[in-house]
Short mmCIF file of C-alpha atoms in Angstrom, two decimals:
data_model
loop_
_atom_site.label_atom_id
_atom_site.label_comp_id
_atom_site.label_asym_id
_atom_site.label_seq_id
_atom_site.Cartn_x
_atom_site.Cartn_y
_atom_site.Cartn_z
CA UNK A 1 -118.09 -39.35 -61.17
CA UNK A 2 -118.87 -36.66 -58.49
CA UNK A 3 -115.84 -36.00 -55.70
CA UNK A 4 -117.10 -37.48 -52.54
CA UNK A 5 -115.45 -38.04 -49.16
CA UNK A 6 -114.33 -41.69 -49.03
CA UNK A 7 -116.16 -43.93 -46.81
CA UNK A 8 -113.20 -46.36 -46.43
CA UNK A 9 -110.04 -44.72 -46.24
CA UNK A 10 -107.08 -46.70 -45.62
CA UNK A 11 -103.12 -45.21 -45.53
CA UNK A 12 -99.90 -46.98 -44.95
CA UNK A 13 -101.99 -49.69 -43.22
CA UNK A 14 -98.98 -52.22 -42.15
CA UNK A 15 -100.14 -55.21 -39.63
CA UNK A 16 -97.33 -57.59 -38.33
CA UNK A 17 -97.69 -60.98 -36.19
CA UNK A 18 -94.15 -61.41 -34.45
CA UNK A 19 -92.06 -62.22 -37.58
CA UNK A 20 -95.02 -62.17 -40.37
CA UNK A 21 -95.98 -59.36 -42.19
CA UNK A 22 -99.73 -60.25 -42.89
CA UNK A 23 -100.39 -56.25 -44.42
CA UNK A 24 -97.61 -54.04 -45.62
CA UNK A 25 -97.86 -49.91 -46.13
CA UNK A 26 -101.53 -50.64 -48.10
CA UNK A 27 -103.50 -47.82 -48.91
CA UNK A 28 -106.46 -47.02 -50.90
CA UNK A 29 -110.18 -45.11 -50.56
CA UNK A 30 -113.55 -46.27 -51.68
CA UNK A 31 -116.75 -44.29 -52.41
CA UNK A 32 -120.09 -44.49 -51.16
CA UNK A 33 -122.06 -46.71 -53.42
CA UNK A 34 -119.74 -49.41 -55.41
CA UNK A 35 -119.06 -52.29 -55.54
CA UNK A 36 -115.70 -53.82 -55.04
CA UNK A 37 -114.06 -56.85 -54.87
CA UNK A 38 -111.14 -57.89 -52.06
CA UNK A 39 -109.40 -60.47 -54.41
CA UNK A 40 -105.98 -62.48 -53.67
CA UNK A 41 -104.64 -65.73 -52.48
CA UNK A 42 -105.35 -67.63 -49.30
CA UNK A 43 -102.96 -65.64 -46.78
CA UNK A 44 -102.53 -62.64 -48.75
CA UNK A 45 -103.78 -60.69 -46.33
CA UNK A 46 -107.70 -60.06 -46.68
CA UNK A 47 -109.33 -61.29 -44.07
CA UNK A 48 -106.73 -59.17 -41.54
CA UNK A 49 -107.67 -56.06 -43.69
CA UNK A 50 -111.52 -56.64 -43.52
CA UNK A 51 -110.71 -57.14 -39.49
CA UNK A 52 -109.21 -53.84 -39.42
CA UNK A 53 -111.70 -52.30 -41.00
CA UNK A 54 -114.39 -54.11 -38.73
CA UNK A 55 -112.30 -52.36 -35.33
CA UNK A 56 -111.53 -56.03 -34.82
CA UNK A 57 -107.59 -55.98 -34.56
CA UNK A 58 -105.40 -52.85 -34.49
CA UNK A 59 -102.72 -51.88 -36.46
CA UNK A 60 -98.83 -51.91 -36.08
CA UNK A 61 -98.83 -48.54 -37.89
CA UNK A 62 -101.21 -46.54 -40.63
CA UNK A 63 -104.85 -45.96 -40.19
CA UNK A 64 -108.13 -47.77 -41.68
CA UNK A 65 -110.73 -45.45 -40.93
CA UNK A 66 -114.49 -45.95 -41.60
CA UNK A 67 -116.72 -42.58 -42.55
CA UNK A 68 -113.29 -40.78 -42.01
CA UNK A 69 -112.97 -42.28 -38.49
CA UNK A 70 -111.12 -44.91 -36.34
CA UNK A 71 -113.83 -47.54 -36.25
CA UNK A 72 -112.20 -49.53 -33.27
CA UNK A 73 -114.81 -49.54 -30.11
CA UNK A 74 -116.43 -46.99 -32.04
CA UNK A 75 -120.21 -47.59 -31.88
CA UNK A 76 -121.39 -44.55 -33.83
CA UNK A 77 -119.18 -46.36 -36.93
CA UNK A 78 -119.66 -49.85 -36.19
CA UNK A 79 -123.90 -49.54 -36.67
CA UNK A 80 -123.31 -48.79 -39.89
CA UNK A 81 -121.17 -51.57 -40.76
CA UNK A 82 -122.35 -55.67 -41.52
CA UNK A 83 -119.42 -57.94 -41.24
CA UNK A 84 -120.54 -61.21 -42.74
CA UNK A 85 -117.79 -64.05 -42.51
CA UNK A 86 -117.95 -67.80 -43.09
CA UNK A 87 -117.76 -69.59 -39.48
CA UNK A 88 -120.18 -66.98 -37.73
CA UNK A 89 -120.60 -68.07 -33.95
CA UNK A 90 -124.01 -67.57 -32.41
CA UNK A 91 -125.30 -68.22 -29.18
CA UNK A 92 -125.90 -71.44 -28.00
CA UNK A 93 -129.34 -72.84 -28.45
CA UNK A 94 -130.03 -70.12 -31.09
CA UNK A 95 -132.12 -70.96 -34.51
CA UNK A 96 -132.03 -69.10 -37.26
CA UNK A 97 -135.27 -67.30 -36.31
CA UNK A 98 -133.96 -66.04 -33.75
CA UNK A 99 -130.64 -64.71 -35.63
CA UNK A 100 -133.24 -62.51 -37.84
CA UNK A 101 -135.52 -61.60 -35.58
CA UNK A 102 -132.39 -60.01 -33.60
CA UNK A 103 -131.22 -58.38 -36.26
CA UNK A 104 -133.49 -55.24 -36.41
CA UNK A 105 -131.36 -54.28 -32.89
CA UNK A 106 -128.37 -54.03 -34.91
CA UNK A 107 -129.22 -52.52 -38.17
CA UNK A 108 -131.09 -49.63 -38.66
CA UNK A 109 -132.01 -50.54 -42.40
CA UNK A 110 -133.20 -54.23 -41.45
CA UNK A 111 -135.86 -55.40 -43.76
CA UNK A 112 -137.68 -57.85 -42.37
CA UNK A 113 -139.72 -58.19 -45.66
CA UNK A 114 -136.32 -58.89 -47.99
CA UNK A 115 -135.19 -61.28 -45.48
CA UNK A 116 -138.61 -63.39 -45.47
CA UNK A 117 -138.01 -63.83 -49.13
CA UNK A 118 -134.67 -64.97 -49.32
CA UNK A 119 -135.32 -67.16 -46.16
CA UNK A 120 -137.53 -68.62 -48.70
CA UNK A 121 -135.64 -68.74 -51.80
CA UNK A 122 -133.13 -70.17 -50.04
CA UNK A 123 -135.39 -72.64 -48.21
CA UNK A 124 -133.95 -71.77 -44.73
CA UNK A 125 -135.29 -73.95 -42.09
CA UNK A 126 -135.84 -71.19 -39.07
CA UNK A 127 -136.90 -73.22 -36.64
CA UNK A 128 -133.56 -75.57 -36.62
CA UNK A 129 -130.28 -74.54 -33.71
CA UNK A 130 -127.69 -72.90 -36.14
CA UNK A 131 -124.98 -75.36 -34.73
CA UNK A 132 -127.18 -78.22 -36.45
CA UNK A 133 -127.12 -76.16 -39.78
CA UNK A 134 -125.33 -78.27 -42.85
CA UNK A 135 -122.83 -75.79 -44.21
CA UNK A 136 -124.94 -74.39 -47.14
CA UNK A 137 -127.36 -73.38 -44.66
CA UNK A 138 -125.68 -71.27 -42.70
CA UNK A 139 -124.08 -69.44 -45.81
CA UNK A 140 -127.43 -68.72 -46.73
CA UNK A 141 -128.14 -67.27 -43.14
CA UNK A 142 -125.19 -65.02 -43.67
CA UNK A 143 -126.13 -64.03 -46.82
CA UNK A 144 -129.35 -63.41 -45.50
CA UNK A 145 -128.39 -61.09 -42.88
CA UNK A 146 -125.75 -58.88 -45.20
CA UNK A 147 -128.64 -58.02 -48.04
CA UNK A 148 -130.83 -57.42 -45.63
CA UNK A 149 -129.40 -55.32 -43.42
CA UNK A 150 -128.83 -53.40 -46.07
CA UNK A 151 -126.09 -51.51 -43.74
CA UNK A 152 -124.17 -48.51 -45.90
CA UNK A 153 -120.91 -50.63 -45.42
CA UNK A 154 -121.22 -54.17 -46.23
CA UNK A 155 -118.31 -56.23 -46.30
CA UNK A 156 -118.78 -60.24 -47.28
CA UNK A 157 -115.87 -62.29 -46.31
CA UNK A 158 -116.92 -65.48 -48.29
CA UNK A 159 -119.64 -66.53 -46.54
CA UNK A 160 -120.99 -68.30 -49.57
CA UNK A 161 -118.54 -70.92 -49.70
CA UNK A 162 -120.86 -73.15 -48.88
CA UNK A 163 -123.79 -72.63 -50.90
CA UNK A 164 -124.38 -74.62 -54.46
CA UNK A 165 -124.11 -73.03 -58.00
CA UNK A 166 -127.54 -72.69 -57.68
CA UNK A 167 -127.69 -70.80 -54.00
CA UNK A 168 -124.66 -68.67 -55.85
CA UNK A 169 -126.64 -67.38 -58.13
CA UNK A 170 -129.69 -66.62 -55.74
CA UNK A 171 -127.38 -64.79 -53.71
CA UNK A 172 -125.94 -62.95 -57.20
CA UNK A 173 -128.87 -61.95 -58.28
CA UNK A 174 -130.90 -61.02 -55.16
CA UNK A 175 -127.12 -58.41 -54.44
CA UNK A 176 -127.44 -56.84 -57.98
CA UNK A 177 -131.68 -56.33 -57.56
CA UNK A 178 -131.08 -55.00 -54.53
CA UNK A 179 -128.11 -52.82 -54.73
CA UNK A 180 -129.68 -50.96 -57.91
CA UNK A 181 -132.82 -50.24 -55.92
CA UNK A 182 -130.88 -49.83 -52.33
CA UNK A 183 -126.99 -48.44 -53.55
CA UNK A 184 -124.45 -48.81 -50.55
CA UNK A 185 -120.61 -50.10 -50.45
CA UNK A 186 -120.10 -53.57 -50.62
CA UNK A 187 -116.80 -54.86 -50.40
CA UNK A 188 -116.87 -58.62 -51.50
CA UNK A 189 -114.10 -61.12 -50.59
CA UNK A 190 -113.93 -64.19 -52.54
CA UNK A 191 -112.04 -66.53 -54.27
CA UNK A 192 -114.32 -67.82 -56.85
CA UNK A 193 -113.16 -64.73 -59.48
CA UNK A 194 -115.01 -65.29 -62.49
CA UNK A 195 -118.55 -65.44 -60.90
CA UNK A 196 -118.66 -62.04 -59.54
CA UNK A 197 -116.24 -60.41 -62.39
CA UNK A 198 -119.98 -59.15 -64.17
CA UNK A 199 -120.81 -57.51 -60.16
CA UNK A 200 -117.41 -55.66 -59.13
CA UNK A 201 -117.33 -52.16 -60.13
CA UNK A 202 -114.12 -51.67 -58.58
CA UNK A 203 -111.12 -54.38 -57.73
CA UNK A 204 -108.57 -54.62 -55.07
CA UNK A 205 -106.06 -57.43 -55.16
CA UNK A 206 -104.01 -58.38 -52.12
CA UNK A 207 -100.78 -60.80 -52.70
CA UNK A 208 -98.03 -61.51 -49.55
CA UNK A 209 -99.65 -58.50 -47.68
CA UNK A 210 -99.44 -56.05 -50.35
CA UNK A 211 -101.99 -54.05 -52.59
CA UNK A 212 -100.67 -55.31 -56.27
CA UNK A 213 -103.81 -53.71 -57.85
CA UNK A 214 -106.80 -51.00 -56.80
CA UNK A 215 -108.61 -50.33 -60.49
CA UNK A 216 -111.91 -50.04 -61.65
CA UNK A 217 -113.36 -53.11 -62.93
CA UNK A 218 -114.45 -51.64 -66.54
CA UNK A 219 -110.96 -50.35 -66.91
CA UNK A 220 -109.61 -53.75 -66.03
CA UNK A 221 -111.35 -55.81 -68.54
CA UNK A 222 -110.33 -56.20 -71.46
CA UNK A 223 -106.76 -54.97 -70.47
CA UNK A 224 -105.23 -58.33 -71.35
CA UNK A 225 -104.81 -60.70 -74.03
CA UNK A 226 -104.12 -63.96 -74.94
CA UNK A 227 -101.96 -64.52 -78.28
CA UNK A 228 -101.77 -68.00 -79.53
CA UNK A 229 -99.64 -69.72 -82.33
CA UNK A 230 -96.49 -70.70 -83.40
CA UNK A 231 -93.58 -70.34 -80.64
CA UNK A 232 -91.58 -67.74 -82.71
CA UNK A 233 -94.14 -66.06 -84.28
CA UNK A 234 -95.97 -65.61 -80.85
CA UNK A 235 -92.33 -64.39 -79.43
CA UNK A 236 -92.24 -61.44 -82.45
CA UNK A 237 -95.20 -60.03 -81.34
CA UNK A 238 -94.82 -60.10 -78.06
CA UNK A 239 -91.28 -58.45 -78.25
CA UNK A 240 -91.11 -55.26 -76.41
CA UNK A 241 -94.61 -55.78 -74.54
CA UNK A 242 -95.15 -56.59 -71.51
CA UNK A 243 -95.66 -60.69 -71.04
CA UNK A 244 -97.61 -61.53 -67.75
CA UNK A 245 -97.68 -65.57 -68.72
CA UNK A 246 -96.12 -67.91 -71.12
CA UNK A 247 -96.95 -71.19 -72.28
CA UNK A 248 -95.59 -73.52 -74.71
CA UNK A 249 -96.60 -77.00 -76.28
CA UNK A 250 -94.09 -78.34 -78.97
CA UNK A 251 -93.60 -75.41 -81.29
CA UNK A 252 -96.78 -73.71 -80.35
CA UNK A 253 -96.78 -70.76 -77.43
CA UNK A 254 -99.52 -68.61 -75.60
CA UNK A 255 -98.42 -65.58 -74.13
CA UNK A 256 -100.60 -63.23 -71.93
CA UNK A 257 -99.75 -59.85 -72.90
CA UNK A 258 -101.16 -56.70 -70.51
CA UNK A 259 -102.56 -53.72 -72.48
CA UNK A 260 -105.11 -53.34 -74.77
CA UNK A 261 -104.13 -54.27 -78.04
CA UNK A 262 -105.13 -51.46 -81.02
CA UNK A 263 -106.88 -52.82 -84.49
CA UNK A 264 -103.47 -52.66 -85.51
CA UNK A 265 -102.40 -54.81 -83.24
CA UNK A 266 -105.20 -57.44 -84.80
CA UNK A 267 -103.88 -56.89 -88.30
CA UNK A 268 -100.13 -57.64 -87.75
CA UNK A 269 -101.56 -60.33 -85.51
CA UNK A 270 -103.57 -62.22 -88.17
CA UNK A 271 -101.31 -61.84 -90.86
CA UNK A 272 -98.88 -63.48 -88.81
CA UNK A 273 -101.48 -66.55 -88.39
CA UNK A 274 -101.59 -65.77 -84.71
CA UNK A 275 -105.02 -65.93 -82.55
CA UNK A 276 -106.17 -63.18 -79.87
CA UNK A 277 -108.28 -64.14 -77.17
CA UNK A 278 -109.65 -62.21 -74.16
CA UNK A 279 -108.63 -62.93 -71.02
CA UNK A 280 -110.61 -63.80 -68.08
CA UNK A 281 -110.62 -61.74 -64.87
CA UNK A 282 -109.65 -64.77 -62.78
CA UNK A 283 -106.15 -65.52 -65.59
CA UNK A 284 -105.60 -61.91 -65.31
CA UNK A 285 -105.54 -62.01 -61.70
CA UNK A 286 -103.98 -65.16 -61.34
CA UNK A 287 -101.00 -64.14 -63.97
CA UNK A 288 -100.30 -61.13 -61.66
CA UNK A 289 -100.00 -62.84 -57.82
CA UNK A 290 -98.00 -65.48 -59.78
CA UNK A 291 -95.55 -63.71 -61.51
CA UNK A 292 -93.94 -60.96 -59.05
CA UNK A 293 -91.14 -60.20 -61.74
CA UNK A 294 -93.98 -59.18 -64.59
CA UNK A 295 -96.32 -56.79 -62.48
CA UNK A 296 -97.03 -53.62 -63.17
CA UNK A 297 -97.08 -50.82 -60.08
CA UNK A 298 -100.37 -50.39 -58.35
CA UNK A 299 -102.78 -49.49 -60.77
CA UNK A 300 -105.39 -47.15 -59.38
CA UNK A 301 -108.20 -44.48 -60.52
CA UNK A 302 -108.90 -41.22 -59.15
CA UNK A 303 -112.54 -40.39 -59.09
CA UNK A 304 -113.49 -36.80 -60.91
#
């Protein structure tokens, strides 16, 4: 991959509330044009990082700067940025009409034309008050107005909670069409792991307010498995590696073991009767934020 200048940059970023520390000394960069997903557990810190990067909230020490500036009351940053979070507040009286038909005002990339569409693939009712919205409907709205904007920074803090399988997988497909024909950076918060895994090109994981992983997606899968048999058999082979989970049933164990295993590796394990599995992106994550004493350090990739 080409060098590039970042277009997030974040270093030593540390936000406290009184006697909480919701962000500790996190720091990472992004390039123009990815992907990536803000992963982690409720309260692990996300939603005060995406505020920091939004010039929402300021903080206690380290810098998050935006096209390599401070993006607090910094207009010339901020129009470049769509901040799309579950719970939007609108004026009162406003319909959703009038939330798109504003939107041109704010974003300089609006397409009026892309919104129409997903207004009706999502079957938006315009002409209703937001306020009187269910909760699927104004997830679509939001999801609306981040594609469309089509803004060179767009950051989703799950706005999509509310929307169906089906409206999930409107909203996955329409961001995938769209991004190969329109590329910008997307960073996607979410809890729901698994369903994006196939989008993220790049993965950030927050847990108790610090970064436990920043890795490229490809890189990521695949770097786990999941052996399965007999309880000492299981233990052999995992001796020596490291062992992100363990379970056992009777005599019978499944450990999670990080690192790619080699075709060796598959030999010694079927001769010893044992089964490998992949892992899934939301087990991998999950075995990491839940097992402090098994982590690796902060994996991350340098872009060439």
């Amino acid at each position: 991959m080409t060098s590039q200048n970042p277009v997030i940059q974040v270093d030593d970023l540390t936000r406290s509330y009184r006697d909480v520390a919701a962000l500790q000394n996190v720091s990472f960069a992004l390039q123009p044009d990815i992907i990536c997903g803000l992963l982690g557990r409720n309260g692990a810190g996300k939603t005060t990082l995406m505020r920091m990067l939004t010039g929402q909230d300021f903080p206690s020490s380290g810098t998050a700067r935006m096209f390599g500036e401070n993006p607090v009351e910094n207009s010339a940053v901020l129009q470049q940025i769509c901040f799309v979070s579950e719970g939007q507040r609108y004026p009162d009286g406003y319909h959703a009409r009038h939330v798109l038909a504003g939107a041109p005002w704010f974003f300089a990339n609006w397409d009026a034309a892309f919104a129409d569409a997903l207004v009706d693939k999502f079957r938006l009712p315009l002409k209703r008050d937001v306020k009187k919205l269910s909760r699927g409907q104004q997830s679509a709205l939001g999801v609306i107005l981040g594609l469309a904007s089509r803004a060179p920074i767009t950051i989703f803090d799950e706005p999509y909670l509310g929307l169906d399988a089906v409206a999930r997988q409107i909203f996955y497909d329409a961001l995938l069409a769209d991004y190969a024909e329109n590329p910008r950076t997307i960073l996607l918060s979410t809890h729901l792991i698994d369903e994006v895994s196939n989008l993220l090109e790049h993965v950030l994981v927050l847990d108790e307010g610090r970064l436990l992983l920043d890795q490229d997606a490809e890189s990521l899968r695949g770097s786990a498995s999941a052996v399965a048999g007999r309880a000492g058999d299981v233990d052999s082979f995992a001796e020596g590696r490291r062992v992100l989970h363990r379970d056992t049933l009777g005599g019978l164990a499944t450990v999670t073991i990080s690192g790619r295993l080699t075709p060796a590796d598959h030999r010694a394990a079927t001769a010893a009767g044992l089964e490998i599995a992949p892992v899934s992106f939301q087990q991998l994550i999950v075995d990491l934020s839940t097992h402090p004493d098994r982590r690796p350090a902060v994996a991350s990739v340098a872009y060439e």
